[in-house]
């Protein structure tokens, strides 16, 4: 019966229901007495919020992770981060490999949808590579962080902290165990922690498709148009964002001013990388200037790249929109990148994703101004974009959310993780291809 239901559902519906099932299981486990230090378990709404944040690799929290949960509760969160970051279908495929089962065409379609891959061809090989990349990167990051943390804590705790933060940041989740909602502010000027975390976040954010092509580059000597756009725009956003944050915060006594020049550079770069949907921070977010906060909102909205562990509208979507505007201003019909023309369906899809995202963010922000009276608009707007883009950076609003605010942010995180277009496809009636076209009409624009 379940098998028949699975095969009747479109890939978007399978993804929505799959993520929903993982969140419900996580909610149940986090509400158990064994999950919290006080032995009472999390209240059901807080458990739902935390499970959604972990599965959707967001990092927004209503209770501090390091102070609230037992090792069991933290491992539940870490498991949901890993499954949510790589996608439950990737894990289902891994299980099928272990059991020696064949991957059906329907399952390949669902994996393709979850990874935003262009084609089904080579999808199983890509999933194998994903687990190889993930294991190598997380283990390497975990070892480096363990060696650094061992200077500040006992060996066993250093190992646990090292690997927890490696998994959390590679999957762009942003959960930390430092306690007191402090994040990684104690390591703001530490070169090892900064470089390791920035590398983990960046690798998780460029996407497995790009990672796979870079891995094969020595053999193929070529990169696809997708990879070229992702790498070029990611570099522009990170270096441009870091430069702007460095300039804006240079004389801020609450952030960069007291630091050494090296510390300032690390602080600027970390805060430019983490809005790519990682959510961990080395500077105290509420202390940043309003101009910097608005810049971070912009970076969060763009987010990571397709097929990655991150959210946002994605770098390629933003690039296509910029390309369309540039072509329109120049009076050209085609949108081109690196000598290749963009298909008009890609431009339409980019516009659709962006407009749905803006509408959802605007709607949630407006409702939160009603449910959270007395809170600053920028704080509400920041938290909404952070939730939708599955970033996890916070100005401090999340722990103070009302009942309705928690429900609304939970829904926003879920919508951001599965993707606004995937969610729309899952809710809408079965898509049908039109076999006719209406006569062309004209309207005045601008």
XYZ file of C-alpha atoms in Angstrom:
446
model
C 0.000 0.000 0.000
C 2.789 2.394 0.980
C 4.727 1.422 -2.116
C 1.727 2.184 -4.352
C 1.232 5.560 -2.646
C 4.944 6.355 -3.138
C 4.819 5.620 -6.859
C 1.614 7.624 -7.346
C 3.129 10.788 -5.887
C 5.124 13.309 -7.915
C 8.769 13.853 -6.816
C 7.935 17.248 -5.199
C 5.218 15.598 -3.060
C 7.604 12.814 -2.003
C 10.193 15.411 -0.918
C 7.650 17.440 1.055
C 6.205 14.391 2.811
C 9.677 12.927 3.386
C 11.010 16.028 5.113
C 7.745 16.271 7.058
C 8.126 12.701 8.328
C 11.713 13.307 9.488
C 10.625 16.470 11.320
C 7.772 14.644 13.092
C 10.133 11.848 14.191
C 12.640 14.428 15.457
C 9.881 16.272 17.316
C 8.902 13.072 19.104
C 12.498 12.265 20.092
C 13.281 15.794 21.324
C 10.143 15.824 23.468
C 11.369 12.727 25.367
C 12.747 13.267 28.919
C 16.071 11.735 27.827
C 16.660 14.613 25.392
C 16.937 17.494 27.855
C 19.162 18.181 30.849
C 16.188 18.882 33.120
C 14.708 15.461 32.341
C 11.362 16.906 31.227
C 11.815 16.926 27.460
C 11.084 19.956 25.281
C 7.519 21.298 25.079
C 5.982 19.964 21.872
C 6.045 23.296 19.981
C 9.679 23.966 20.941
C 10.536 20.384 19.924
C 8.788 20.906 16.568
C 10.628 24.204 16.035
C 14.029 22.664 16.877
C 13.403 19.553 14.753
C 12.378 21.730 11.796
C 15.416 23.975 12.251
C 17.756 20.954 12.360
C 16.172 19.040 9.453
C 15.963 22.193 7.350
C 19.604 22.932 8.334
C 18.665 26.406 9.542
C 20.103 26.873 13.030
C 17.484 29.180 14.545
C 16.839 28.046 18.125
C 14.262 28.840 20.792
C 16.486 27.232 23.471
C 20.280 27.151 23.620
C 21.542 23.844 22.208
C 24.612 23.506 24.421
C 22.803 24.315 27.679
C 19.468 22.540 27.100
C 20.108 19.121 25.565
C 21.727 15.935 26.797
C 24.159 14.008 24.592
C 21.171 11.997 23.346
C 19.269 15.163 22.399
C 22.332 16.651 20.712
C 22.884 13.454 18.698
C 19.246 13.537 17.575
C 19.806 17.108 16.352
C 23.087 16.148 14.654
C 21.413 13.185 12.902
C 18.636 15.428 11.587
C 21.223 17.961 10.387
C 23.065 15.257 8.437
C 19.908 13.764 6.909
C 18.428 17.191 6.202
C 21.642 18.522 4.677
C 22.304 15.627 2.304
C 18.629 14.833 1.693
C 16.678 11.823 2.925
C 16.604 10.328 -0.586
C 20.417 10.257 -0.600
C 20.316 8.203 2.598
C 17.589 5.958 1.188
C 19.855 5.363 -1.820
C 22.798 4.553 0.470
C 20.634 2.020 2.323
C 19.629 0.453 -0.993
C 23.331 0.139 -1.907
C 24.068 -1.597 1.398
C 21.138 -4.005 0.973
C 22.030 -4.644 -2.658
C 18.731 -3.289 -3.999
C 18.231 -1.689 -7.401
C 17.440 2.040 -7.592
C 14.217 2.487 -9.561
C 13.696 5.203 -12.172
C 11.117 6.908 -9.911
C 13.650 7.043 -7.091
C 16.228 8.511 -9.472
C 13.731 11.221 -10.437
C 13.205 12.103 -6.768
C 16.966 12.266 -6.150
C 17.280 14.489 -9.223
C 14.594 16.821 -7.822
C 16.194 16.929 -4.363
C 19.658 17.747 -5.773
C 18.353 20.175 -8.420
C 20.256 18.176 -11.011
C 19.546 18.768 -14.710
C 19.323 15.102 -15.676
C 18.798 11.626 -14.237
C 21.896 10.399 -16.034
C 24.711 9.576 -13.594
C 22.566 10.456 -10.551
C 23.404 7.275 -8.618
C 27.140 7.808 -9.223
C 26.709 11.387 -7.973
C 25.066 10.158 -4.747
C 28.035 7.836 -4.140
C 30.369 10.789 -4.646
C 28.267 12.917 -2.260
C 28.847 10.475 0.593
C 32.547 10.214 -0.252
C 32.970 14.016 -0.290
C 30.929 14.405 2.896
C 32.915 11.780 4.800
C 36.308 13.174 3.763
C 35.395 16.824 4.417
C 33.613 16.269 7.748
C 36.305 13.926 9.098
C 39.096 16.300 8.069
C 37.273 19.303 9.541
C 36.450 17.345 12.693
C 40.096 16.367 13.260
C 41.371 19.935 12.785
C 38.737 21.400 15.125
C 39.392 18.645 17.685
C 43.090 19.512 17.790
C 42.236 23.184 18.303
C 39.485 22.633 20.900
C 41.754 20.222 22.837
C 43.755 23.289 23.917
C 40.681 24.630 25.750
C 38.881 21.492 26.986
C 39.291 17.810 27.869
C 40.175 15.435 25.007
C 36.803 13.631 24.935
C 34.844 16.881 24.881
C 37.189 18.319 22.230
C 36.541 15.326 19.929
C 32.784 15.633 20.416
C 32.777 19.410 19.889
C 35.129 19.162 16.917
C 33.030 16.679 14.959
C 29.675 18.208 15.957
C 30.711 21.629 14.648
C 32.293 20.140 11.527
C 29.057 18.342 10.594
C 26.893 21.320 11.563
C 28.865 23.833 9.506
C 29.496 21.660 6.436
C 25.731 21.110 6.277
C 25.243 24.875 6.717
C 23.165 24.305 9.856
C 24.829 26.679 12.322
C 23.965 24.774 15.521
C 26.696 25.129 18.148
C 27.405 23.741 21.621
C 29.202 26.748 23.114
C 26.261 27.695 25.358
C 24.660 30.978 26.297
C 23.624 31.824 22.709
C 27.230 33.040 22.234
C 28.004 31.138 19.034
C 31.711 31.102 18.167
C 32.389 34.638 19.431
C 35.167 33.304 21.719
C 37.094 32.298 18.579
C 36.532 35.493 16.593
C 40.272 36.035 16.051
C 41.389 32.405 16.029
C 42.941 31.577 12.615
C 42.461 27.784 12.814
C 38.767 27.927 13.755
C 38.053 30.715 11.253
C 39.805 29.111 8.283
C 38.377 25.652 9.025
C 34.811 26.886 9.474
C 34.937 29.161 6.417
C 36.214 26.240 4.324
C 33.526 23.868 5.624
C 30.739 26.394 4.996
C 32.030 27.274 1.534
C 32.360 23.636 0.428
C 28.875 22.842 1.710
C 27.469 25.914 -0.036
C 28.842 25.521 -3.582
C 26.882 22.316 -4.160
C 27.823 18.707 -4.813
C 27.472 19.080 -8.583
C 30.206 21.741 -8.606
C 32.288 19.742 -6.131
C 32.030 16.689 -8.371
C 33.182 18.645 -11.430
C 36.115 20.144 -9.521
C 37.079 16.640 -8.387
C 37.126 15.453 -12.030
C 38.740 18.617 -13.410
C 42.264 17.225 -13.670
C 40.900 14.481 -15.896
C 38.262 16.396 -17.895
C 39.854 19.870 -17.985
C 36.382 21.409 -18.249
C 33.683 22.940 -16.069
C 30.016 23.247 -16.960
C 28.334 26.634 -17.338
C 26.568 25.962 -14.023
C 29.855 25.486 -12.156
C 31.445 28.554 -13.747
C 28.511 30.773 -12.690
C 28.442 29.313 -9.158
C 32.186 29.739 -8.577
C 32.350 33.226 -10.121
C 29.348 34.656 -8.266
C 30.270 32.935 -4.977
C 33.705 34.565 -5.118
C 32.187 37.991 -5.882
C 29.670 37.714 -3.018
C 32.204 36.477 -0.455
C 35.058 38.879 -1.267
C 32.728 41.807 -2.010
C 30.699 41.120 1.140
C 33.828 40.815 3.290
C 35.209 44.104 1.961
C 31.943 45.938 2.678
C 31.619 44.440 6.182
C 35.271 45.346 6.891
C 34.614 48.959 5.881
C 31.232 49.277 7.622
C 32.319 47.666 10.914
C 35.939 48.866 11.046
C 35.246 51.529 13.703
C 32.353 49.767 15.469
C 33.510 49.431 19.128
C 31.163 46.460 19.660
C 32.520 44.373 16.757
C 35.740 44.920 14.754
C 37.323 48.029 16.316
C 38.930 46.309 19.366
C 40.444 43.551 17.185
C 43.851 43.301 15.556
C 44.023 43.811 11.775
C 44.133 40.021 11.267
C 41.143 39.612 13.554
C 39.237 42.279 11.638
C 39.892 40.457 8.348
C 38.785 37.113 9.800
C 35.681 38.720 11.355
C 34.687 40.369 8.063
C 35.231 37.210 6.013
C 33.388 34.955 8.461
C 30.346 37.244 8.542
C 30.405 37.416 4.716
C 30.538 33.610 4.359
C 28.028 32.625 7.035
C 24.988 34.333 5.380
C 25.514 31.823 2.534
C 23.115 29.916 4.860
C 25.522 28.580 7.512
C 24.242 30.596 10.467
C 27.202 30.329 12.850
C 28.797 33.622 13.861
C 31.978 34.995 15.409
C 30.628 38.531 15.887
C 27.572 39.327 17.989
C 24.867 39.907 15.358
C 22.736 42.468 17.290
C 25.866 44.631 17.732
C 26.361 45.060 13.977
C 25.426 48.369 12.353
C 22.091 48.591 10.540
C 23.863 48.981 7.204
C 25.770 45.734 7.842
C 22.603 43.926 8.912
C 20.886 45.002 5.695
C 23.870 43.742 3.669
C 23.644 40.388 5.485
C 19.909 40.208 4.693
C 20.785 40.652 1.011
C 23.439 37.899 1.186
C 21.056 35.587 3.064
C 18.329 36.063 0.466
C 20.690 34.967 -2.328
C 21.994 32.100 -0.224
C 23.989 29.103 -1.423
C 24.017 27.226 -4.741
C 21.711 24.545 -6.201
C 22.387 20.979 -5.079
C 24.080 22.184 -1.884
C 23.244 21.938 1.813
C 22.183 25.618 1.843
C 19.053 27.631 1.079
C 18.089 31.014 -0.363
C 16.986 31.703 -3.923
C 20.435 30.367 -4.973
C 23.407 32.021 -6.668
C 22.452 30.842 -10.159
C 18.945 32.332 -9.842
C 20.430 35.688 -8.862
C 22.969 35.516 -11.688
C 20.256 34.822 -14.284
C 18.190 37.784 -13.029
C 21.201 40.110 -13.179
C 21.984 38.805 -16.648
C 18.393 39.423 -17.793
C 18.477 43.019 -16.501
C 21.862 43.617 -18.136
C 20.640 42.252 -21.484
C 17.460 44.332 -21.330
C 19.412 47.532 -20.642
C 21.746 46.785 -23.551
C 18.819 46.059 -25.856
C 19.774 42.437 -26.382
C 17.261 39.604 -26.617
C 19.525 36.844 -25.254
C 20.946 36.432 -21.754
C 24.485 35.085 -22.060
C 27.198 33.831 -19.699
C 30.660 32.626 -20.717
C 29.608 32.480 -24.372
C 26.434 30.472 -23.699
C 22.806 31.591 -24.094
C 20.257 31.066 -21.326
C 17.040 29.291 -22.301
C 13.925 31.421 -21.671
C 12.456 28.682 -19.411
C 15.422 29.179 -17.037
C 14.774 32.930 -16.930
C 11.057 32.337 -16.245
C 11.880 29.840 -13.497
C 14.324 32.299 -11.893
C 11.690 35.046 -11.895
C 9.092 32.656 -10.432
C 11.378 31.484 -7.617
C 12.366 35.064 -6.729
C 8.832 36.475 -6.778
C 7.375 33.595 -4.711
C 10.239 34.014 -2.236
C 9.724 37.774 -1.952
C 5.977 37.312 -1.525
C 6.420 34.707 1.220
C 9.026 36.799 3.070
C 6.827 39.901 2.796
C 3.744 38.042 4.035
C 5.526 36.412 6.989
C 7.195 39.704 7.967
C 3.854 41.513 7.900
C 2.149 38.860 10.054
C 5.054 38.816 12.530
C 4.710 42.574 13.047
C 1.207 41.723 14.336
C 2.103 38.634 16.429
C 5.296 40.190 17.869
C 4.233 43.734 18.889
C 6.940 46.060 20.152
C 9.737 44.386 18.199
C 11.820 46.395 15.741
C 10.932 45.956 12.089
C 14.554 45.250 11.091
C 14.777 42.491 13.700
C 11.574 40.861 12.392
C 12.640 41.222 8.754
C 16.115 39.820 9.526
C 14.673 36.790 11.334
C 12.190 36.083 8.520
C 14.833 36.129 5.776
C 17.128 34.033 7.975
C 14.370 31.435 8.442
C 13.322 31.343 4.785
C 16.909 31.117 3.528
C 17.662 28.458 6.197
C 20.548 30.568 7.506
C 20.041 30.612 11.259
C 21.581 34.000 12.061
C 19.507 35.829 14.643
C 19.232 39.271 16.174
C 17.768 37.643 19.284
C 14.088 37.508 18.322
C 13.677 33.720 17.995
C 13.909 32.785 21.726
C 11.314 35.514 22.463
C 8.787 34.499 19.777
C 5.143 34.111 20.717
C 3.214 30.878 20.083
C 2.036 32.107 16.680
C 5.474 33.488 15.857
C 7.094 30.085 16.453
C 4.523 28.359 14.235
C 5.027 30.922 11.479
C 8.833 30.713 11.530
C 8.609 26.891 11.585
C 6.509 26.939 8.402
C 8.894 29.464 6.834
C 11.947 27.279 7.532
C 10.197 24.262 6.006
C 9.169 26.208 2.901
C 12.694 27.540 2.500
C 14.326 24.105 2.765
C 12.122 22.198 0.321
C 12.126 25.232 -1.977
C 9.232 27.549 -2.845
C 8.842 26.067 -6.328
C 8.931 22.445 -5.095
C 6.376 23.307 -2.422
C 4.150 25.027 -5.010
C 4.380 21.983 -7.305
C 3.518 19.672 -4.407
C 0.431 21.708 -3.431
C -0.788 22.431 -6.967
C -2.798 20.060 -9.099
C -0.930 17.764 -11.448
C 0.847 19.838 -14.064
C -0.395 19.480 -17.623
C 1.318 20.627 -20.766
C -0.719 23.014 -22.924
C -1.295 21.781 -26.470
C -2.277 25.212 -27.737
C -1.087 28.834 -27.597
C -3.115 32.042 -27.338
C -2.560 34.931 -29.743
C 0.217 37.304 -28.619
C -0.805 40.484 -26.789
C 1.093 43.605 -25.761
C 1.101 45.689 -22.603
C 3.149 48.753 -21.674
C 5.951 48.169 -19.126
C 7.777 50.824 -17.105
